[in-house]
GROMACS .gro file of C-alpha atoms in nm:
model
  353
    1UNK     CA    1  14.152   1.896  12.081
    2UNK     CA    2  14.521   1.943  12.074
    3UNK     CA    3  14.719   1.630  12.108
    4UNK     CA    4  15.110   1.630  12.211
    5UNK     CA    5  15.312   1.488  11.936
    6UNK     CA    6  15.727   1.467  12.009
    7UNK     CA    7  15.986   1.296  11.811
    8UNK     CA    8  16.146   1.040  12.015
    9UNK     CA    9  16.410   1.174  12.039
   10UNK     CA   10  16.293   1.499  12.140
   11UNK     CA   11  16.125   1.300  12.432
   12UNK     CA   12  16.404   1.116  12.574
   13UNK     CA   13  16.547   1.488  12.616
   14UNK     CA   14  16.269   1.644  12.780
   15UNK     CA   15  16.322   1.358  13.101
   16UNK     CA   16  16.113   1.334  13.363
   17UNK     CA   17  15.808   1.557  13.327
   18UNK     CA   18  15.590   1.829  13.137
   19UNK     CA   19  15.577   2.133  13.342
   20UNK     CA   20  15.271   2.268  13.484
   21UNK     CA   21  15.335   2.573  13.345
   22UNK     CA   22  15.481   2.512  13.014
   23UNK     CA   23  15.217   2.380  12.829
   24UNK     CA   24  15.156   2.704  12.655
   25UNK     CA   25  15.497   2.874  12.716
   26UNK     CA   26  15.755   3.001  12.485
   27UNK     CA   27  16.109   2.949  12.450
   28UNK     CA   28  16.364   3.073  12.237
   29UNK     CA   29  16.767   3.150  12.167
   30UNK     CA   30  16.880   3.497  12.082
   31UNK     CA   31  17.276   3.473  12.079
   32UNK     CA   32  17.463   3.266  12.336
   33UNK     CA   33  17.130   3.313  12.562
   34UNK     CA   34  16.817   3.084  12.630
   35UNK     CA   35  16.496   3.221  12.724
   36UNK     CA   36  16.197   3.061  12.822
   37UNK     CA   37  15.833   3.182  12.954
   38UNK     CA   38  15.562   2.999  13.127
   39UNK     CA   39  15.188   2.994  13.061
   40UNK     CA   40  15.216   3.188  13.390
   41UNK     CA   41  15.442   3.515  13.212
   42UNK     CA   42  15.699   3.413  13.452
   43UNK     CA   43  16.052   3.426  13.229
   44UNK     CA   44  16.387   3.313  13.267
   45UNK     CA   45  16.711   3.459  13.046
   46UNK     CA   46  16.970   3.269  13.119
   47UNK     CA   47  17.352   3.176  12.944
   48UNK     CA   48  17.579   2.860  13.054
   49UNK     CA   49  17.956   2.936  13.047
   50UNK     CA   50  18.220   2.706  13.010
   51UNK     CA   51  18.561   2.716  13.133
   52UNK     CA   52  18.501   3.025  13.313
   53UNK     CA   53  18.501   3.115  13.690
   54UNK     CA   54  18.132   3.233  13.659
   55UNK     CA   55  17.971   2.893  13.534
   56UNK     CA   56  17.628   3.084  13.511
   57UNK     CA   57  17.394   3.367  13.463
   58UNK     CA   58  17.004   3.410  13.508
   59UNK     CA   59  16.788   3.654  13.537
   60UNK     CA   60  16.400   3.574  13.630
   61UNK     CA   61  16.099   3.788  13.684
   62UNK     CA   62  15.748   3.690  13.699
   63UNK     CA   63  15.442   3.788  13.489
   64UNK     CA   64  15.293   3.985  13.843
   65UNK     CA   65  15.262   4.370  13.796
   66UNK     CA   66  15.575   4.608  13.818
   67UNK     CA   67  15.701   4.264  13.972
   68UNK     CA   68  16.131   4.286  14.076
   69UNK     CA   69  16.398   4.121  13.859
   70UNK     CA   70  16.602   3.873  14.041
   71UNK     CA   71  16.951   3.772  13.998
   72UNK     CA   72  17.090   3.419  14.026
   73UNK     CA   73  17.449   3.350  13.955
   74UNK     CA   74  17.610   3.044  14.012
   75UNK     CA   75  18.063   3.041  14.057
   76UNK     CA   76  18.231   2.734  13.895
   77UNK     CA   77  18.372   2.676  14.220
   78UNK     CA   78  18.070   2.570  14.520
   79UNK     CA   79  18.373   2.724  14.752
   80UNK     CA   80  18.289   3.046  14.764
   81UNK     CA   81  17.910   3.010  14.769
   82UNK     CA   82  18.016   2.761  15.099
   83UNK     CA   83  18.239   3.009  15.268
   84UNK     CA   84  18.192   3.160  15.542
   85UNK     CA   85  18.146   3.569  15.552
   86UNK     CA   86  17.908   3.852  15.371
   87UNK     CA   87  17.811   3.834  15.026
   88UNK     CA   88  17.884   4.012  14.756
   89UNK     CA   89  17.818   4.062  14.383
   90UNK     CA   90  17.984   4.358  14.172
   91UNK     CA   91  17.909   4.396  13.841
   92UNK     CA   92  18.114   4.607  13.559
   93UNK     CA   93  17.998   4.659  13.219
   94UNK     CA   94  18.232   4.767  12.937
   95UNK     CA   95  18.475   4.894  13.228
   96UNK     CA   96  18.207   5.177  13.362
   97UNK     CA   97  18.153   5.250  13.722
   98UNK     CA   98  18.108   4.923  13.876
   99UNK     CA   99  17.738   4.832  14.062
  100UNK     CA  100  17.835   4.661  14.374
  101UNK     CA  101  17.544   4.477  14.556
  102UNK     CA  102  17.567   4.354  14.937
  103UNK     CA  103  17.366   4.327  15.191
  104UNK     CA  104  17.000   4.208  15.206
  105UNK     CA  105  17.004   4.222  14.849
  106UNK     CA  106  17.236   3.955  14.772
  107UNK     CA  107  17.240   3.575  14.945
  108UNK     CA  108  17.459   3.281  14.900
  109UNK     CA  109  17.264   2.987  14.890
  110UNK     CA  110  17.531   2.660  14.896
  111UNK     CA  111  17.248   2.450  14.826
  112UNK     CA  112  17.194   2.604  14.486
  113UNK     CA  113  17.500   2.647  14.425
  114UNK     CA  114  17.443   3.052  14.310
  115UNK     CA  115  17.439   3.374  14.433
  116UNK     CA  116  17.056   3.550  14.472
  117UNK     CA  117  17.044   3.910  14.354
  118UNK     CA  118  16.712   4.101  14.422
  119UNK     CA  119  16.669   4.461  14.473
  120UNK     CA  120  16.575   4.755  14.212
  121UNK     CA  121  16.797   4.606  13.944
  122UNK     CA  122  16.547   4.807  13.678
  123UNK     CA  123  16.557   5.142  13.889
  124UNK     CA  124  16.997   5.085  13.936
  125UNK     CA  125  17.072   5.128  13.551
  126UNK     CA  126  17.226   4.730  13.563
  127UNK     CA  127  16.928   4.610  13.296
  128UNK     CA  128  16.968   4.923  13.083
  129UNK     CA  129  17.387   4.831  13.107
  130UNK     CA  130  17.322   4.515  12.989
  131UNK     CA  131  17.074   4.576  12.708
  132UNK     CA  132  17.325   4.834  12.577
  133UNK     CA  133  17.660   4.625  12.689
  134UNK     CA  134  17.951   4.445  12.539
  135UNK     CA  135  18.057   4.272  12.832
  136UNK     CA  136  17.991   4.202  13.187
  137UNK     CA  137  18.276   4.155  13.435
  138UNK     CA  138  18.147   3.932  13.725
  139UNK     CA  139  18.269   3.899  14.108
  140UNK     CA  140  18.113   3.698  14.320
  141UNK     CA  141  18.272   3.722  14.676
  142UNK     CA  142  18.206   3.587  15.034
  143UNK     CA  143  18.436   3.648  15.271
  144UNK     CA  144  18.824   3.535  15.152
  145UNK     CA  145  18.690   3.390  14.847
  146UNK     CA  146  18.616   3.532  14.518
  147UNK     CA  147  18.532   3.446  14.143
  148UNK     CA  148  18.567   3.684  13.849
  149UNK     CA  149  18.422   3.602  13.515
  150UNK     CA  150  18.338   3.749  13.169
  151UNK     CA  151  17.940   3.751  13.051
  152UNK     CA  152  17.926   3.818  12.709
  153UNK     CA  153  17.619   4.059  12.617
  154UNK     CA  154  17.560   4.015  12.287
  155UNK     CA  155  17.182   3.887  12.259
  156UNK     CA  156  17.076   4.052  12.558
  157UNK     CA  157  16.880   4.348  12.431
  158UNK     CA  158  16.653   4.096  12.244
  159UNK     CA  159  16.621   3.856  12.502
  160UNK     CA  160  16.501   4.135  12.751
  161UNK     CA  161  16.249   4.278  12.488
  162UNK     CA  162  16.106   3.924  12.402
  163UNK     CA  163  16.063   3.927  12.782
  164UNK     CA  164  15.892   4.277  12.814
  165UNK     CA  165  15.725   4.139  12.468
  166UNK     CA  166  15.588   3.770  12.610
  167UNK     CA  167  15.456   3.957  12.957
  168UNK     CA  168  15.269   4.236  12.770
  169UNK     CA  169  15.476   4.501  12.925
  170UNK     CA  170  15.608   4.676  12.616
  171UNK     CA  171  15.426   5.094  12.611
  172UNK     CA  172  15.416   5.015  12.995
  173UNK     CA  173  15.593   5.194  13.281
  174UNK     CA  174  15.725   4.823  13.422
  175UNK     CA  175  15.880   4.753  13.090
  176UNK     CA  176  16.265   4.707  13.174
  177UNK     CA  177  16.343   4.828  12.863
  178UNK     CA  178  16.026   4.894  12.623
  179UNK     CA  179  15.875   5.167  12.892
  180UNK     CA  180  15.595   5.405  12.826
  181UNK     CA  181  15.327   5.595  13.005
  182UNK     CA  182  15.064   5.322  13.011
  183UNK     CA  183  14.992   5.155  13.381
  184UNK     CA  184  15.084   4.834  13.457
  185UNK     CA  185  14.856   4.518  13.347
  186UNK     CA  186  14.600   4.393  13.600
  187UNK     CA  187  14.775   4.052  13.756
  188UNK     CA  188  14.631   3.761  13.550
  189UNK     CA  189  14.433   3.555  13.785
  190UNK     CA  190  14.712   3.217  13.788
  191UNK     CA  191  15.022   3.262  14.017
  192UNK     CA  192  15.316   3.060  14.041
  193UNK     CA  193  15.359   2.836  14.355
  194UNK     CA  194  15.759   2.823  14.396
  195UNK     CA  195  15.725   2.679  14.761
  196UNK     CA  196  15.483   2.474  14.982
  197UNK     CA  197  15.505   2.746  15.281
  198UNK     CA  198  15.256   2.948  14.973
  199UNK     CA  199  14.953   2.685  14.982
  200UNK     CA  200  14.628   2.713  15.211
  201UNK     CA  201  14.672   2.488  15.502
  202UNK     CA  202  14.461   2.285  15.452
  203UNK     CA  203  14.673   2.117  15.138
  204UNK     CA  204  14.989   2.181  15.317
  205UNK     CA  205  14.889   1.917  15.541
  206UNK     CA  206  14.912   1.690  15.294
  207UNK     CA  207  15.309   1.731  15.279
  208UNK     CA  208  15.396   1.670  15.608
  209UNK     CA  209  15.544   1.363  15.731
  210UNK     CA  210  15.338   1.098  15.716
  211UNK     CA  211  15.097   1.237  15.456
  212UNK     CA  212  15.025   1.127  15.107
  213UNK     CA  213  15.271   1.385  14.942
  214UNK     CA  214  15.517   1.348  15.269
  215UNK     CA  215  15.823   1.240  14.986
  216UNK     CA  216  15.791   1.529  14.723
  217UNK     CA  217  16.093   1.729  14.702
  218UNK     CA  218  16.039   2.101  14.798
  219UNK     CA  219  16.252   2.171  14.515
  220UNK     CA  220  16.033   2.021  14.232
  221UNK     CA  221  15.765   2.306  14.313
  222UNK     CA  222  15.958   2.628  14.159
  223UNK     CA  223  15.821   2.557  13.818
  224UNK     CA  224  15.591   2.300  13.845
  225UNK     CA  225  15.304   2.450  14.048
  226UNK     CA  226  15.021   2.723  14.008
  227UNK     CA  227  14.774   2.824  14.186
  228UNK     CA  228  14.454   2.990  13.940
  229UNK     CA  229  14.171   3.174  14.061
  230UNK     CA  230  13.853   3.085  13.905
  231UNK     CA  231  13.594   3.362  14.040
  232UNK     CA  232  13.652   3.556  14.319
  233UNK     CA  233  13.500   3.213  14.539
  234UNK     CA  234  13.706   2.896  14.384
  235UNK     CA  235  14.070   2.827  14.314
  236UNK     CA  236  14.253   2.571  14.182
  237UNK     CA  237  14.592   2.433  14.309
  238UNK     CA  238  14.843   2.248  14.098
  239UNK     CA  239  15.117   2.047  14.283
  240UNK     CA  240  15.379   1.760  14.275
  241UNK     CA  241  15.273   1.511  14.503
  242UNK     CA  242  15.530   1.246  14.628
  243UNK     CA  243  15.902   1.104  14.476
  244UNK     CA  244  15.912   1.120  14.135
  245UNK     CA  245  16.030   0.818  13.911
  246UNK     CA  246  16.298   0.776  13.653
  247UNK     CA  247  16.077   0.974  13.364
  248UNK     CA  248  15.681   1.030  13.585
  249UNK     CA  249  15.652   1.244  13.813
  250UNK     CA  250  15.349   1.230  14.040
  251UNK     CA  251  15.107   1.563  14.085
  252UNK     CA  252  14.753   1.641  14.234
  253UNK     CA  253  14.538   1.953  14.244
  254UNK     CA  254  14.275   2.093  14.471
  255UNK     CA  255  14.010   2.318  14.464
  256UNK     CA  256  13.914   2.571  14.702
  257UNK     CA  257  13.559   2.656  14.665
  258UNK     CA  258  13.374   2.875  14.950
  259UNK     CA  259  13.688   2.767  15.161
  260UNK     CA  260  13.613   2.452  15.116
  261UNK     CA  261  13.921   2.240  14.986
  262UNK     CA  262  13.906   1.890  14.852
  263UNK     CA  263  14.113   1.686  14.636
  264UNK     CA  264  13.995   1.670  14.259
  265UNK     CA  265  14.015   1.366  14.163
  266UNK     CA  266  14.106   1.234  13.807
  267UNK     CA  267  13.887   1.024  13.586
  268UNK     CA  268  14.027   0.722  13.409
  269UNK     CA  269  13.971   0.421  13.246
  270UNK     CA  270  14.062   0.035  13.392
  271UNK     CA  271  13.977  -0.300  13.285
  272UNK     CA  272  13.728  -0.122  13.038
  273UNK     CA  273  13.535   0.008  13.316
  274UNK     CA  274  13.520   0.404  13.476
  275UNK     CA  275  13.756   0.466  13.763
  276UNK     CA  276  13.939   0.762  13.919
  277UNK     CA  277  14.285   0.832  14.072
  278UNK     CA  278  14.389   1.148  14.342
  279UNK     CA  279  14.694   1.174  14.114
  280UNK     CA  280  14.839   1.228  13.731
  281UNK     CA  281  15.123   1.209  13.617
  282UNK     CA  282  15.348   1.412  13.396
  283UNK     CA  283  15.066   1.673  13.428
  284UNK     CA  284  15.013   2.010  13.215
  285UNK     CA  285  14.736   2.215  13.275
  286UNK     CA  286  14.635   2.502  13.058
  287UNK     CA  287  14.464   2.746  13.257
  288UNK     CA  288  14.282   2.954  12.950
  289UNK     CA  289  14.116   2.698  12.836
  290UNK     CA  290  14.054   2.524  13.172
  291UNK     CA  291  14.191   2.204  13.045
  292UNK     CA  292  14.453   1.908  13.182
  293UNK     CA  293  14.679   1.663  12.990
  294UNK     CA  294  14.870   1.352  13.139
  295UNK     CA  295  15.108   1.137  12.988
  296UNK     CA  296  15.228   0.834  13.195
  297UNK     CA  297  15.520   0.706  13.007
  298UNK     CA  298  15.563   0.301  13.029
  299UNK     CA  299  15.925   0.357  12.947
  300UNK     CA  300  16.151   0.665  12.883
  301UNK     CA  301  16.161   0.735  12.551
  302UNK     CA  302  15.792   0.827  12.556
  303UNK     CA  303  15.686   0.559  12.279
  304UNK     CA  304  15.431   0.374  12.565
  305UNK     CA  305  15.179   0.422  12.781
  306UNK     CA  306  14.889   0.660  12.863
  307UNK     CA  307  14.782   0.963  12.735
  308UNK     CA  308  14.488   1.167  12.928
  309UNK     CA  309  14.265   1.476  12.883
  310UNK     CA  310  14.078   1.670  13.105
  311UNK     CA  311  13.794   1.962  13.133
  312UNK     CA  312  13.660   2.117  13.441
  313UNK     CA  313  13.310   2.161  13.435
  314UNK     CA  314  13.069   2.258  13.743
  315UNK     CA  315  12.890   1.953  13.927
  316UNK     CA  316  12.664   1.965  14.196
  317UNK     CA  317  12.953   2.023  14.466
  318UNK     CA  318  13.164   2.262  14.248
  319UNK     CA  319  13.443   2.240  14.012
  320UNK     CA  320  13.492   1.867  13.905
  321UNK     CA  321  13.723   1.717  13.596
  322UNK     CA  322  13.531   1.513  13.306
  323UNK     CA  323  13.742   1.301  13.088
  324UNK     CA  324  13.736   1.365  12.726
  325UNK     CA  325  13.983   1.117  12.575
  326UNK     CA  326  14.253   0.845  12.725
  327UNK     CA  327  14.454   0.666  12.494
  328UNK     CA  328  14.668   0.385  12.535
  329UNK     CA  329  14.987   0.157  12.382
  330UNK     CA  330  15.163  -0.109  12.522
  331UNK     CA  331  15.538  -0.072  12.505
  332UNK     CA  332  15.686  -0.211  12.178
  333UNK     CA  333  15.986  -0.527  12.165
  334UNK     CA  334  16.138  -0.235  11.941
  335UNK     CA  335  16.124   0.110  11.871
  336UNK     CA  336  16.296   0.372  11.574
  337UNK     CA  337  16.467   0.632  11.705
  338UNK     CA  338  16.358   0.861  11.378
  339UNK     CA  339  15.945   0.737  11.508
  340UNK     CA  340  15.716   1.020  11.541
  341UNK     CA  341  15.537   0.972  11.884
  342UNK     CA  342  15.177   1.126  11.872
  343UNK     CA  343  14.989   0.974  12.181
  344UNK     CA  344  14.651   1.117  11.966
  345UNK     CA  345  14.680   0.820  11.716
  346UNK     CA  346  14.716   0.573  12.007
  347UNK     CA  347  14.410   0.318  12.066
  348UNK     CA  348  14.131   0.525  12.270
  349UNK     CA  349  13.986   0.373  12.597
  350UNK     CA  350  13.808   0.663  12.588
  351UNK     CA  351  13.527   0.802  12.431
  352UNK     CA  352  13.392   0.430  12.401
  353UNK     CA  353  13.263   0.330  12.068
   0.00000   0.00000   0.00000
């Protein structure tokens, strides 16, 4: 059984919580850009800029057949995503025609601070302009207001192909840049949840006011929920459930079995003696193997607390989780910065000896 060993240092960086995703993911640097790639095939390419009108770039697509790429660029100034007036992103690479995108296709969300880009950005040429690119000029306009910024290129040909690469697209004809005759892959059967308008009503009941997960941020879900279809008759749901603390974040998961949903609960250890708990925290689930990990952190650096693992295995009323080991360590007077933290080694409450 795997076990999740950090530096602590490492884990005071990571913050508040494991993704639900991530477990298995992949992230990586190619040039002045950061990639990264969920369990899920959903992947993000993405480059910061400083001192520069355009104070971001990122460009997402999911794992789902011939899925769309999507756009999301943020100004340095929250003006212009504020102002009033239609949106509107043009985009000029090396000084060639430009692409100008208005319209349905592009939205100004103030909230997030960005600019939302969707449309046939595969079909346009713009992916093939910036695989083959030096740089990308940059306006992002609403109304009176405007920012123009330089994207520098260089990296993005490998970032897209570890993309195309990491969602087993490359010989395909949904490749955005490694295309060949070969169909598209069948969908894999675990979706991303990136809002809670996307669950069965039956959990979404549990998020309205005055329910158990009333206080979880709508945001937290892009990222940190999945949905994964076990047969064609039982599905499991991954979610954040409720505020989340300074470094745990709260999550539950349901499964849906013959339309049936119920909570499924997680098995623990207190006082020495079996319990159970409707939620985990810091949760990863890896959907392959069919197996969950928690780690409740007693303090933020990670160096504390309790570490859980999980199988599903079929009971008498469906899908149920079994506990296969909990660990647990008090939080030292003092702790090394240069300490390995490797929750495995950790005094087990369970298996009992």
């Amino acid at each position: 059984m795997r076990h999740l060993k950090l530096s602590l240092t490492l884990a005071a960086l990571l913050g508040s919580a494991f993704s639900g995703q991530a477990d298995d993911g992949a992230y990586k640097d190619f040039k002045s850009w950061q990639v990264s790639c969920s369990q899920t095939r959903s992947c993000t390419m993405r480059q910061f800029l400083s001192d520069n009108p355009v104070s971001s770039f990122e460009l997402q697509r999911s794992g789902k057949p011939e899925s769309p790429v999507t756009l999301v660029i943020s100004p340095n100034d929250n003006a212009v995503t504020e102002n009033a007036g239609e949106a509107q992103v043009t985009i000029t690479v090396d000084g060639a025609e430009p692409l100008v995108m208005k319209g349905s296709s592009v939205v100004a969300d103030a909230s997030a601070y960005a600019f939302k880009v969707s449309g046939d950005l595969i079909g346009n040429g713009l992916i093939d302009s910036l695989k083959n690119g030096t740089i990308a000029t940059i306006t992002l306009r609403r109304g009176d207001k405007s920012a123009k910024g330089e994207l520098p290129l260089a990296g993005a040909a490998a970032s897209l192909l570890f993309i195309d690469e990491y969602q087993d697209r490359i010989g395909h004809v949904d490749a955005m840049t490694a295309k060949g005759d070969k169909a598209p892959n069948p969908p894999l059967p675990v979706t991303d949840l990136k809002t809670i308008a996307e669950l069965p009503e039956a959990i979404r009941i549990h998020f309205a006011e005055g329910a158990d997960c009333a206080d979880t941020d709508p945001s937290m879900f892009d990222g940190n929920a999945l949905s994964h279809a076990l047969d064609e008759d039982t599905t499991i749901y991954v979610t954040p459930c409720g505020m989340s603390g300074a470094y745990n974040m709260p999550y539950v998961a349901f499964v849906d079995s013959f339309d049936m949903i119920t909570p499924l609960p997680f098995p623990g250890m207190v006082d020495g003696a079996p319990s159970a708990s409707l939620q985990a925290f810091n949760l990863a689930y890896d959907w392959e193997k069919k197996q969950f990990s928690s780690f409740f952190k007693g303090r933020g650096v990670g160096d504390c607390g309790t570490y859980s693992q999980w199988r599903i295995s079929e009971g008498s009323m469906g899908p149920q989780l079994v506990l296969v080991e909990e660990t647990f360590r008090d939080c030292p007077e003092q702790f090394s910065e240069t300490d390995e933290i490797d929750p495995g080694s950790w005094p087990k409450t369970w298996p009992l000896k």
